[in-house]
């Protein structure tokens, strides 16, 4: 039996028996893990009962042999992000980000940069005015951190640089953009403007330091959102639950 101590965000919880819960965390040091929280639903004097979804905690868990279900031994709340719950748009954006982390991370697959991106995004969404830029930036940067960043600068077929003065064509199974010439024969393709491509690459973090200074036109934002929806659905082979709320 080993004790492990790590920062963690609660992603999912389900009741287990009368008094316990199974809580899935995304942790900094161990990736996604499942823990059994015994007696968590019972009222304990002096302790605020449960662990809320999206809360940022310091947890101690006990690993039992080869089992993937660990025992949650202790936790200390670091940040509950309570302001997310006062604003539906922010709350849904945070749930969307949480869903993406849950879908793209495998159990026990550590990804510390993604953990920091996740935590920072939750702080930005909770404390900022408009969650849309932080959410889009999370989606684009997450793709790089989980190894699915599409090619957004050159045509995936002929390798020429994409001309941002024109539109280009995006195809998920090809893994990125195609110039108008190479993309013309594809049946499945999404037209995307040069402005949306430039903004996508900006969100990927190469040029922008401070996201709050980045303003994105509604039409460009919608284009990127549609592209991400199409690409994520292709990668996961299903629709994400939170899309309809964004
Ligand atoms: Zn081409």
Coordinates of N, CA and C and ligand atoms in Angstrom, one line a residue:
X1 N 0.8 -1.2 0.0 CA 0.0 0.0 0.0 C 0.9 1.3 0.0
X2 N 0.6 2.1 -0.9 CA 1.4 3.4 -1.0 C 0.5 4.6 -0.8
X3 N 1.0 5.6 -0.1 CA 0.2 6.9 0.1 C 0.8 7.8 -1.0
X4 N -0.1 8.5 -1.7 CA 0.3 9.5 -2.7 C -0.4 10.8 -2.4
X5 N 0.3 11.9 -2.6 CA -0.2 13.2 -2.3 C -0.1 14.1 -3.5
X6 N -1.2 14.7 -4.0 CA -1.1 15.4 -5.2 C -2.2 16.4 -5.3
X7 N -2.0 17.6 -6.0 CA -3.1 18.4 -6.3 C -4.1 17.7 -7.3
X8 N -5.4 18.0 -7.2 CA -6.3 17.3 -8.1 C -7.6 18.1 -8.3
X9 N -8.2 17.9 -9.4 CA -9.5 18.5 -9.7 C -10.5 17.4 -9.9
X10 N -11.7 17.6 -9.2 CA -12.7 16.6 -9.3 C -13.5 16.7 -10.6
X11 N -13.5 15.5 -11.3 CA -14.1 15.5 -12.7 C -15.5 14.8 -12.7
X12 N -15.7 13.9 -11.8 CA -16.9 13.1 -11.9 C -17.1 12.4 -10.5
X13 N -18.3 12.3 -10.1 CA -18.6 11.5 -8.9 C -19.9 10.7 -9.0
X14 N -19.9 9.5 -8.5 CA -21.1 8.7 -8.5 C -21.2 8.1 -7.1
X15 N -22.5 7.9 -6.7 CA -22.7 7.3 -5.4 C -22.4 5.8 -5.5
X16 N -21.9 5.3 -4.3 CA -21.5 3.9 -4.2 C -22.0 3.4 -2.9
X17 N -23.0 2.6 -2.9 CA -23.6 2.2 -1.6 C -24.3 3.3 -1.0
X18 N -24.6 3.2 0.3 CA -25.4 4.2 1.0 C -24.6 5.4 1.4
X19 N -23.3 5.2 1.6 CA -22.6 6.3 2.2 C -21.3 6.7 1.4
X20 N -21.0 6.0 0.4 CA -19.7 6.3 -0.2 C -19.9 6.8 -1.7
X21 N -18.8 7.3 -2.2 CA -18.8 7.8 -3.6 C -17.5 7.4 -4.3
X22 N -17.6 7.2 -5.6 CA -16.5 7.0 -6.4 C -16.2 8.3 -7.1
X23 N -15.0 8.9 -6.9 CA -14.7 10.2 -7.4 C -13.5 10.1 -8.4
X24 N -13.8 10.6 -9.6 CA -12.7 10.6 -10.6 C -12.0 12.0 -10.5
X25 N -10.7 12.0 -10.3 CA -9.9 13.2 -10.3 C -9.0 13.3 -11.5
X26 N -8.7 14.5 -11.9 CA -7.5 14.7 -12.8 C -6.4 15.3 -11.9
X27 N -5.4 14.5 -11.7 CA -4.3 14.9 -10.8 C -3.1 15.5 -11.5
X28 N -2.3 16.3 -10.8 CA -1.1 16.8 -11.4 C -0.1 15.7 -11.6
X29 N 0.0 14.8 -10.6 CA 1.2 13.9 -10.6 C 0.8 12.5 -11.1
X30 N -0.4 12.1 -11.3 CA -0.8 10.8 -11.6 C -1.8 10.7 -12.8
X31 N -2.1 11.9 -13.4 CA -3.1 11.9 -14.4 C -4.5 11.6 -13.9
X32 N -5.4 11.0 -14.7 CA -6.7 10.7 -14.2 C -6.7 9.5 -13.3
X33 N -7.4 9.6 -12.2 CA -7.5 8.4 -11.3 C -8.9 8.3 -10.7
X34 N -9.3 7.1 -10.3 CA -10.5 6.9 -9.7 C -10.3 6.6 -8.2
X35 N -11.1 7.2 -7.3 CA -10.9 6.9 -5.9 C -12.2 6.6 -5.2
X36 N -12.1 5.7 -4.2 CA -13.3 5.4 -3.5 C -13.3 6.3 -2.2
X37 N -14.3 7.1 -2.0 CA -14.3 8.0 -0.8 C -15.3 7.4 0.1
X38 N -14.8 6.7 1.1 CA -15.7 5.9 2.0 C -16.4 6.9 3.0
X39 N -17.7 6.7 3.2 CA -18.4 7.5 4.2 C -18.5 9.0 3.8
X40 N -18.2 9.3 2.6 CA -18.2 10.8 2.2 C -19.6 11.4 2.3
X41 N -20.6 10.6 2.1 CA -22.0 11.2 2.1 C -22.5 11.3 3.6
X42 N -21.8 10.8 4.6 CA -22.3 10.9 5.9 C -21.9 12.3 6.5
X43 N -22.7 12.9 7.3 CA -22.3 14.2 7.9 C -21.2 14.0 8.9
X44 N -20.2 14.8 8.8 CA -19.1 14.7 9.7 C -18.9 16.0 10.4
X45 N -18.9 16.0 11.7 CA -18.9 17.3 12.4 C -17.6 18.1 12.1
X46 N -17.8 19.3 11.7 CA -16.6 20.2 11.5 C -16.0 20.0 10.1
X47 N -16.5 19.1 9.3 CA -15.9 18.9 8.0 C -17.1 19.2 6.9
X48 N -16.8 20.0 6.0 CA -17.8 20.3 5.0 C -17.9 19.0 4.1
X49 N -19.0 18.3 4.1 CA -19.2 17.0 3.6 C -18.5 16.7 2.3
X50 N -19.1 16.9 1.1 CA -18.6 16.3 -0.1 C -17.5 17.1 -0.8
X51 N -17.2 16.6 -1.9 CA -16.2 17.2 -2.8 C -16.9 17.6 -4.1
X52 N -17.0 18.9 -4.4 CA -17.7 19.4 -5.5 C -16.9 19.2 -6.8
X53 N -17.7 18.9 -7.9 CA -17.1 18.8 -9.2 C -16.4 20.1 -9.5
X54 N -15.3 20.1 -10.2 CA -14.4 21.2 -10.5 C -13.6 21.8 -9.4
X55 N -13.8 21.3 -8.2 CA -13.1 21.9 -7.1 C -11.6 21.5 -7.2
X56 N -10.7 22.4 -6.7 CA -9.3 22.2 -6.8 C -8.9 21.8 -5.3
X57 N -8.4 20.5 -5.2 CA -8.1 20.0 -3.9 C -6.6 19.5 -3.8
X58 N -6.1 19.4 -2.6 CA -4.9 18.6 -2.3 C -5.4 17.3 -1.8
X59 N -5.1 16.2 -2.4 CA -5.6 14.9 -2.0 C -4.5 14.0 -1.6
X60 N -4.8 13.0 -0.7 CA -4.0 11.9 -0.4 C -4.8 10.6 -0.7
X61 N -4.2 9.8 -1.5 CA -4.9 8.5 -1.8 C -4.0 7.3 -1.6
X62 N -4.6 6.2 -1.4 CA -3.9 5.0 -1.1 C -4.1 4.0 -2.3
X63 N -3.0 3.6 -2.8 CA -3.0 2.7 -4.0 C -3.0 1.3 -3.4
X64 N -3.9 0.5 -4.0 CA -4.1 -0.9 -3.5 C -3.7 -1.9 -4.6
X65 N -2.5 -2.4 -4.5 CA -2.0 -3.4 -5.4 C -2.1 -2.9 -6.9
X66 N -2.7 -3.7 -7.7 CA -2.9 -3.3 -9.1 C -4.2 -2.7 -9.4
X67 N -5.1 -2.5 -8.4 CA -6.4 -2.0 -8.6 C -6.4 -0.6 -9.1
X68 N -7.3 -0.2 -10.0 CA -7.3 1.1 -10.5 C -8.3 2.0 -9.6
X69 N -8.9 1.3 -8.6 CA -9.7 2.1 -7.7 C -9.0 2.3 -6.4
X70 N -8.5 3.5 -6.2 CA -7.7 3.8 -5.0 C -8.6 4.3 -3.9
X71 N -8.1 4.4 -2.7 CA -8.9 4.8 -1.5 C -8.5 6.3 -1.3
X72 N -9.5 7.2 -1.2 CA -9.3 8.6 -0.9 C -9.1 8.7 0.6
X73 N -7.9 9.1 1.0 CA -7.7 9.1 2.5 C -7.9 10.5 3.1
X74 N -7.5 11.5 2.4 CA -7.6 12.9 2.9 C -7.7 13.8 1.7
X75 N -8.3 15.0 2.0 CA -8.4 16.0 1.0 C -8.5 17.4 1.7
X76 N -7.9 18.4 1.1 CA -8.0 19.7 1.6 C -8.4 20.6 0.4
X77 N -9.5 21.3 0.6 CA -10.0 22.2 -0.5 C -9.0 23.4 -0.7
X78 N -8.6 23.6 -1.9 CA -7.8 24.7 -2.3 C -8.7 25.9 -2.8
X79 N -9.6 25.5 -3.7 CA -10.4 26.5 -4.4 C -11.7 25.8 -4.9
X80 N -12.8 26.4 -4.5 CA -14.1 25.8 -5.0 C -14.6 26.4 -6.2
X81 N -14.0 27.5 -6.7 CA -14.5 28.2 -7.9 C -16.0 28.5 -7.7
X82 N -16.4 29.0 -6.6 CA -17.9 29.2 -6.3 C -18.5 30.2 -7.3
X83 N -17.7 31.2 -7.8 CA -18.2 32.2 -8.7 C -18.7 31.6 -10.0
X84 N -18.2 30.3 -10.3 CA -18.7 29.7 -11.6 C -20.1 29.3 -11.4
X85 N -20.6 29.1 -10.2 CA -21.9 28.6 -10.0 C -23.0 29.7 -10.0
X86 N -22.5 30.9 -10.0 CA -23.4 32.1 -10.0 C -23.7 32.6 -11.5
X87 N -23.0 32.0 -12.4 CA -23.2 32.5 -13.8 C -23.2 31.2 -14.7
X88 N -24.4 31.0 -15.4 CA -24.5 29.8 -16.1 C -23.6 29.7 -17.3
X89 N -23.3 30.8 -18.0 CA -22.4 30.8 -19.1 C -21.0 30.3 -18.7
X90 N -20.5 30.8 -17.5 CA -19.2 30.4 -17.0 C -19.3 29.0 -16.6
X91 N -20.3 28.6 -15.9 CA -20.5 27.2 -15.4 C -20.4 26.2 -16.5
X92 N -21.2 26.5 -17.6 CA -21.3 25.6 -18.7 C -19.9 25.5 -19.4
X93 N -19.2 26.6 -19.5 CA -17.9 26.6 -20.1 C -16.9 25.8 -19.3
X94 N -17.0 25.9 -18.0 CA -16.1 25.1 -17.1 C -16.5 23.6 -17.2
X95 N -17.7 23.3 -17.3 CA -18.1 21.9 -17.5 C -17.7 21.3 -18.8
X96 N -17.7 22.2 -19.8 CA -17.2 21.8 -21.2 C -15.7 21.4 -21.1
X97 N -15.0 22.3 -20.5 CA -13.5 22.1 -20.3 C -13.3 20.8 -19.5
X98 N -14.1 20.6 -18.5 CA -14.0 19.4 -17.6 C -14.3 18.1 -18.5
X99 N -15.3 18.2 -19.3 CA -15.7 17.1 -20.1 C -14.5 16.7 -21.1
X100 N -13.9 17.7 -21.7 CA -12.8 17.5 -22.6 C -11.6 16.8 -21.9
X101 N -11.3 17.3 -20.7 CA -10.2 16.6 -19.9 C -10.6 15.2 -19.7
X102 N -11.8 14.9 -19.2 CA -12.2 13.6 -18.9 C -12.2 12.7 -20.2
X103 N -12.5 13.2 -21.3 CA -12.5 12.4 -22.6 C -11.1 12.1 -23.1
X104 N -10.3 13.2 -23.1 CA -9.0 13.0 -23.7 C -7.9 12.5 -22.9
X105 N -8.1 12.3 -21.6 CA -7.1 11.8 -20.7 C -7.3 10.4 -20.3
X106 N -6.3 9.6 -20.4 CA -6.4 8.2 -20.0 C -6.1 8.0 -18.6
X107 N -6.6 7.0 -18.0 CA -6.3 6.7 -16.6 C -4.8 6.5 -16.4
X108 N -4.2 7.1 -15.3 CA -2.8 7.0 -14.9 C -1.9 7.5 -16.0
X109 N -2.3 8.4 -16.9 CA -1.5 9.0 -17.9 C -1.2 10.4 -17.5
X110 N 0.0 10.6 -16.8 CA 0.3 11.9 -16.3 C 0.5 13.0 -17.4
X111 N -0.1 14.1 -17.2 CA 0.1 15.2 -18.2 C 0.1 16.5 -17.4
X112 N 1.3 16.8 -16.8 CA 1.3 18.0 -15.9 C 1.1 19.3 -16.6
X113 N 1.5 19.5 -17.9 CA 1.2 20.8 -18.5 C -0.3 20.9 -18.7
X114 N -1.0 19.8 -19.0 CA -2.4 19.9 -19.2 C -3.1 20.2 -17.8
X115 N -2.6 19.7 -16.8 CA -3.2 20.0 -15.4 C -3.1 21.5 -15.2
X116 N -1.9 22.1 -15.5 CA -1.8 23.5 -15.2 C -2.7 24.3 -16.1
X117 N -2.8 23.9 -17.4 CA -3.7 24.6 -18.3 C -5.1 24.5 -17.8
X118 N -5.5 23.4 -17.4 CA -6.9 23.2 -16.8 C -7.1 24.1 -15.6
X119 N -6.2 24.1 -14.7 CA -6.4 24.9 -13.5 C -6.4 26.4 -13.9
X120 N -5.5 26.8 -14.7 CA -5.4 28.2 -15.1 C -6.7 28.6 -15.8
X121 N -7.2 27.7 -16.7 CA -8.4 28.0 -17.4 C -9.6 28.2 -16.5
X122 N -9.7 27.3 -15.5 CA -10.8 27.4 -14.5 C -10.7 28.8 -13.7
X123 N -9.5 29.2 -13.4 CA -9.4 30.5 -12.8 C -9.8 31.6 -13.7
X124 N -9.4 31.6 -15.0 CA -9.7 32.6 -15.9 C -11.2 32.7 -16.2
X125 N -11.8 31.5 -16.3 CA -13.3 31.5 -16.6 C -14.0 32.0 -15.4
X126 N -13.6 31.6 -14.2 CA -14.3 32.0 -12.9 C -14.1 33.5 -12.7
X127 N -13.0 34.1 -13.0 CA -12.7 35.5 -12.7 C -12.9 36.5 -13.8
X128 N -12.9 36.0 -15.0 CA -13.0 36.9 -16.2 C -14.5 37.3 -16.4
X129 N -14.7 38.2 -17.4 CA -16.0 38.6 -17.8 C -16.7 37.7 -18.8
X130 N -15.9 37.4 -19.9 CA -16.4 36.6 -20.9 C -15.6 35.3 -21.0
X131 N -16.2 34.1 -20.8 CA -15.4 32.9 -20.8 C -15.1 32.3 -22.2
X132 N -15.6 32.9 -23.2 CA -15.4 32.3 -24.6 C -14.0 32.2 -25.0
X133 N -13.2 33.3 -24.8 CA -11.8 33.3 -25.3 C -11.0 32.3 -24.5
X134 N -11.1 32.2 -23.2 CA -10.4 31.3 -22.4 C -10.7 29.8 -22.8
X135 N -12.0 29.6 -23.0 CA -12.5 28.3 -23.4 C -11.9 27.8 -24.7
X136 N -12.0 28.7 -25.7 CA -11.4 28.4 -27.0 C -9.9 28.1 -26.9
X137 N -9.2 29.0 -26.2 CA -7.8 28.9 -26.0 C -7.5 27.5 -25.4
X138 N -8.3 27.1 -24.4 CA -8.1 25.8 -23.7 C -8.2 24.7 -24.8
X139 N -9.2 24.8 -25.6 CA -9.5 23.7 -26.5 C -8.3 23.5 -27.5
X140 N -7.8 24.7 -28.0 CA -6.7 24.7 -29.0 C -5.4 24.2 -28.3
X141 N -5.1 24.7 -27.1 CA -3.9 24.3 -26.5 C -3.9 22.9 -26.0
X142 N -5.1 22.4 -25.6 CA -5.2 21.0 -25.1 C -4.9 20.1 -26.3
X143 N -5.3 20.4 -27.5 CA -5.0 19.6 -28.6 C -3.5 19.3 -28.8
X144 N -2.7 20.4 -28.5 CA -1.3 20.2 -28.6 C -0.8 19.3 -27.5
X145 N -1.3 19.5 -26.3 CA -0.8 18.7 -25.2 C -1.3 17.3 -25.1
X146 N -2.3 16.9 -25.9 CA -2.7 15.5 -26.0 C -2.3 14.9 -27.3
X147 N -1.5 15.7 -28.1 CA -0.9 15.1 -29.3 C -1.9 15.1 -30.6
X148 N -2.9 15.9 -30.6 CA -3.8 16.0 -31.7 C -3.9 17.3 -32.4
X149 N -2.8 18.1 -32.3 CA -2.9 19.5 -32.9 C -2.9 19.3 -34.4
X150 N -4.0 19.8 -35.1 CA -4.0 19.7 -36.5 C -3.0 20.6 -37.2
X151 N -2.7 20.3 -38.4 CA -1.8 21.2 -39.2 C -2.6 22.4 -39.6
X152 N -2.2 23.6 -39.2 CA -3.0 24.8 -39.4 C -2.1 25.9 -40.1
X153 N -0.9 25.6 -40.6 CA -0.1 26.6 -41.3 C 0.2 26.2 -42.7
X154 N 0.3 24.9 -43.0 CA 0.6 24.5 -44.3 C -0.5 23.5 -44.8
X155 N -0.6 23.3 -46.1 CA -1.5 22.3 -46.7 C -0.9 20.9 -46.3
X156 N -1.8 20.1 -45.8 CA -1.3 18.8 -45.4 C -0.9 17.9 -46.6
X157 N -1.4 18.3 -47.8 CA -1.1 17.5 -48.9 C 0.2 18.0 -49.7
X158 N 0.1 19.3 -50.1 CA 1.3 19.8 -51.0 C 2.3 20.6 -50.2
X159 N 2.0 20.8 -48.9 CA 2.9 21.4 -47.9 C 3.1 22.9 -48.2
X160 N 2.4 23.5 -49.1 CA 2.6 25.0 -49.3 C 1.9 25.7 -48.2
X161 N 2.5 26.9 -47.9 CA 2.0 27.7 -46.8 C 0.6 28.2 -47.1
X162 N -0.3 28.1 -46.1 CA -1.7 28.5 -46.4 C -1.8 30.1 -46.6
X163 N -2.4 30.5 -47.6 CA -2.6 31.9 -47.9 C -3.7 32.5 -47.1
X164 N -3.4 33.3 -46.1 CA -4.5 33.8 -45.2 C -5.4 34.9 -45.8
X165 N -5.0 35.3 -47.1 CA -5.9 36.3 -47.8 C -7.1 35.5 -48.4
X166 N -7.0 34.2 -48.4 CA -8.1 33.4 -49.0 C -8.7 32.5 -48.0
X167 N -9.7 31.7 -48.3 CA -10.1 30.7 -47.4 C -9.3 29.4 -47.7
X168 N -9.4 28.5 -46.7 CA -8.8 27.2 -46.9 C -9.8 26.1 -46.6
X169 N -9.4 24.9 -46.7 CA -10.4 23.8 -46.4 C -9.8 22.9 -45.3
X170 N -10.6 22.5 -44.4 CA -10.2 21.7 -43.2 C -10.8 20.3 -43.4
X171 N -10.0 19.3 -43.2 CA -10.5 17.9 -43.2 C -9.9 17.2 -42.0
X172 N -10.8 16.6 -41.1 CA -10.4 16.0 -39.9 C -9.5 14.8 -40.1
X173 N -9.9 13.9 -41.0 CA -9.2 12.7 -41.2 C -7.8 12.9 -41.9
X174 N -7.7 14.0 -42.6 CA -6.4 14.4 -43.2 C -5.5 15.1 -42.2
X175 N -6.1 15.5 -41.1 CA -5.4 16.1 -40.0 C -5.0 17.6 -40.1
X176 N -5.9 18.3 -40.8 CA -5.6 19.8 -40.9 C -6.1 20.4 -42.2
X177 N -5.4 21.5 -42.5 CA -5.9 22.4 -43.6 C -5.3 21.8 -45.0
X178 N -6.1 22.1 -46.0 CA -5.7 21.8 -47.4 C -5.9 23.1 -48.2
X179 N -5.0 23.4 -49.1 CA -5.2 24.5 -50.0 C -6.4 24.3 -50.8
X180 N -6.9 25.3 -51.5 CA -8.1 25.2 -52.3 C -7.9 24.1 -53.4
X181 N -6.7 24.1 -54.0 CA -6.4 23.2 -55.1 C -6.5 21.7 -54.6
X182 N -5.8 21.4 -53.5 CA -5.7 20.0 -53.0 C -7.0 19.6 -52.3
X183 N -7.7 20.6 -51.7 CA -9.0 20.2 -51.0 C -10.2 20.1 -51.9
X184 N -10.0 20.5 -53.2 CA -11.2 20.6 -54.1 C -11.8 19.2 -54.4
X185 N -11.0 18.2 -54.3 CA -11.5 16.8 -54.7 C -12.1 16.1 -53.4
X186 N -11.9 16.7 -52.2 CA -12.4 16.0 -51.1 C -13.9 16.2 -50.9
X187 N -14.6 15.1 -50.5 CA -16.1 15.3 -50.3 C -16.3 16.0 -49.0
X188 N -15.6 15.5 -47.9 CA -15.9 16.1 -46.6 C -14.8 17.1 -46.3
X189 N -15.2 18.4 -46.2 CA -14.3 19.4 -45.9 C -15.1 20.6 -45.3
X190 N -14.4 21.4 -44.6 CA -15.0 22.6 -43.9 C -14.2 23.8 -44.4
X191 N -15.0 24.8 -44.9 CA -14.4 26.0 -45.4 C -14.0 26.9 -44.2
X192 N -12.8 27.4 -44.2 CA -12.4 28.2 -43.0 C -11.7 29.5 -43.5
X193 N -12.0 30.6 -43.0 CA -11.4 31.9 -43.5 C -10.0 32.0 -43.0
X194 N -9.2 32.9 -43.7 CA -7.9 33.2 -43.2 C -7.9 33.8 -41.9
X195 N -8.9 34.7 -41.6 CA -9.0 35.3 -40.3 C -9.1 34.3 -39.1
X196 N -9.9 33.3 -39.4 CA -10.2 32.2 -38.4 C -8.9 31.4 -38.2
X197 N -8.2 31.1 -39.3 CA -7.0 30.3 -39.2 C -5.9 31.1 -38.4
X198 N -5.8 32.4 -38.7 CA -4.8 33.3 -37.9 C -5.2 33.3 -36.5
X199 N -6.5 33.4 -36.2 CA -6.9 33.5 -34.8 C -6.6 32.2 -34.0
X200 N -6.9 31.1 -34.8 CA -6.7 29.7 -34.2 C -5.2 29.6 -33.8
X201 N -4.3 30.0 -34.7 CA -2.9 29.9 -34.4 C -2.4 30.9 -33.3
X202 N -3.1 32.0 -33.2 CA -2.9 32.9 -32.1 C -3.3 32.3 -30.8
X203 N -4.4 31.6 -30.8 CA -4.9 31.0 -29.5 C -4.0 29.8 -29.1
X204 N -3.3 29.2 -30.1 CA -2.4 28.1 -29.8 C -1.3 28.6 -29.0
X205 N -1.1 29.9 -28.8 CA -0.2 30.4 -27.8 C 1.1 30.9 -28.3
X206 N 1.2 31.0 -29.6 CA 2.5 31.4 -30.2 C 2.8 32.9 -30.1
X207 N 1.7 33.6 -30.1 CA 1.9 35.1 -30.2 C 1.2 35.8 -29.0
X208 N 0.2 35.2 -28.4 CA -0.5 36.0 -27.4 C 0.0 35.7 -26.0
X209 N 0.4 36.6 -25.2 CA 0.7 36.4 -23.8 C -0.5 36.6 -22.9
X210 N -1.2 37.6 -23.1 CA -2.4 37.9 -22.2 C -3.7 37.7 -23.0
X211 N -4.4 36.7 -22.6 CA -5.6 36.3 -23.4 C -6.7 37.4 -23.2
X212 N -6.7 38.0 -22.1 CA -7.8 39.0 -21.8 C -7.7 40.2 -22.8
X213 N -6.6 40.3 -23.4 CA -6.4 41.4 -24.4 C -6.8 41.0 -25.8
X214 N -7.1 39.7 -26.0 CA -7.5 39.2 -27.3 C -9.0 39.4 -27.5
X215 N -9.3 40.1 -28.5 CA -10.8 40.2 -28.8 C -11.0 39.4 -30.1
X216 N -12.1 38.7 -30.1 CA -12.4 37.8 -31.3 C -13.8 38.2 -31.8
X217 N -13.9 38.5 -33.1 CA -15.2 38.8 -33.7 C -16.1 37.6 -33.5
X218 N -17.4 37.8 -33.4 CA -18.3 36.7 -33.2 C -18.3 35.8 -34.4
X219 N -18.2 36.3 -35.6 CA -18.2 35.4 -36.8 C -16.9 34.5 -36.8
X220 N -15.8 35.0 -36.4 CA -14.5 34.2 -36.3 C -14.6 33.2 -35.2
X221 N -15.2 33.7 -34.1 CA -15.4 32.7 -32.9 C -16.2 31.6 -33.3
X222 N -17.3 31.9 -34.0 CA -18.2 30.8 -34.5 C -17.6 29.8 -35.4
X223 N -16.8 30.4 -36.3 CA -16.0 29.5 -37.3 C -15.1 28.6 -36.6
X224 N -14.4 29.1 -35.6 CA -13.4 28.2 -34.8 C -14.2 27.2 -34.0
X225 N -15.3 27.6 -33.4 CA -16.1 26.7 -32.6 C -16.6 25.6 -33.5
X226 N -17.1 25.9 -34.7 CA -17.6 24.8 -35.6 C -16.5 23.9 -36.0
X227 N -15.3 24.4 -36.3 CA -14.2 23.6 -36.7 C -13.8 22.7 -35.5
X228 N -13.8 23.2 -34.3 CA -13.4 22.4 -33.2 C -14.5 21.3 -32.9
X229 N -15.7 21.7 -33.1 CA -16.8 20.7 -32.8 C -16.7 19.5 -33.8
X230 N -16.4 19.9 -35.1 CA -16.2 18.9 -36.1 C -15.0 18.0 -35.8
X231 N -13.9 18.6 -35.4 CA -12.7 17.9 -35.2 C -12.7 17.0 -34.0
X232 N -13.3 17.6 -32.9 CA -13.4 16.8 -31.6 C -14.4 15.6 -31.8
X233 N -15.5 15.8 -32.6 CA -16.4 14.7 -32.8 C -15.7 13.6 -33.6
X234 N -14.9 14.0 -34.6 CA -14.1 13.0 -35.3 C -13.1 12.2 -34.4
X235 N -12.4 13.0 -33.6 CA -11.4 12.3 -32.7 C -12.0 11.4 -31.7
X236 N -13.2 11.8 -31.2 CA -13.8 11.0 -30.1 C -14.9 10.0 -30.6
X237 N -15.2 10.2 -31.9 CA -16.3 9.4 -32.5 C -17.6 9.6 -31.8
X238 N -17.8 10.7 -31.3 CA -19.1 11.1 -30.7 C -19.2 12.6 -30.5
X239 N -20.4 13.0 -30.2 CA -20.6 14.4 -29.8 C -20.4 14.7 -28.3
X240 N -19.8 15.7 -28.0 CA -19.6 16.1 -26.6 C -21.0 16.6 -26.0
X241 N -21.2 16.3 -24.7 CA -22.5 16.6 -24.1 C -22.7 18.1 -24.0
X242 N -21.6 18.8 -23.7 CA -21.8 20.3 -23.4 C -21.9 21.2 -24.6
X243 N -21.7 20.7 -25.8 CA -21.7 21.6 -27.0 C -22.9 22.4 -27.0
X244 N -24.1 21.8 -26.8 CA -25.3 22.5 -27.0 C -25.5 23.6 -26.0
X245 N -24.8 23.7 -24.9 CA -24.9 24.7 -23.9 C -24.0 25.9 -24.1
X246 N -23.0 25.8 -25.1 CA -22.0 26.8 -25.2 C -22.6 28.0 -26.0
Ligands
LIG1 ZN1 -2.2 21.8 -51.3

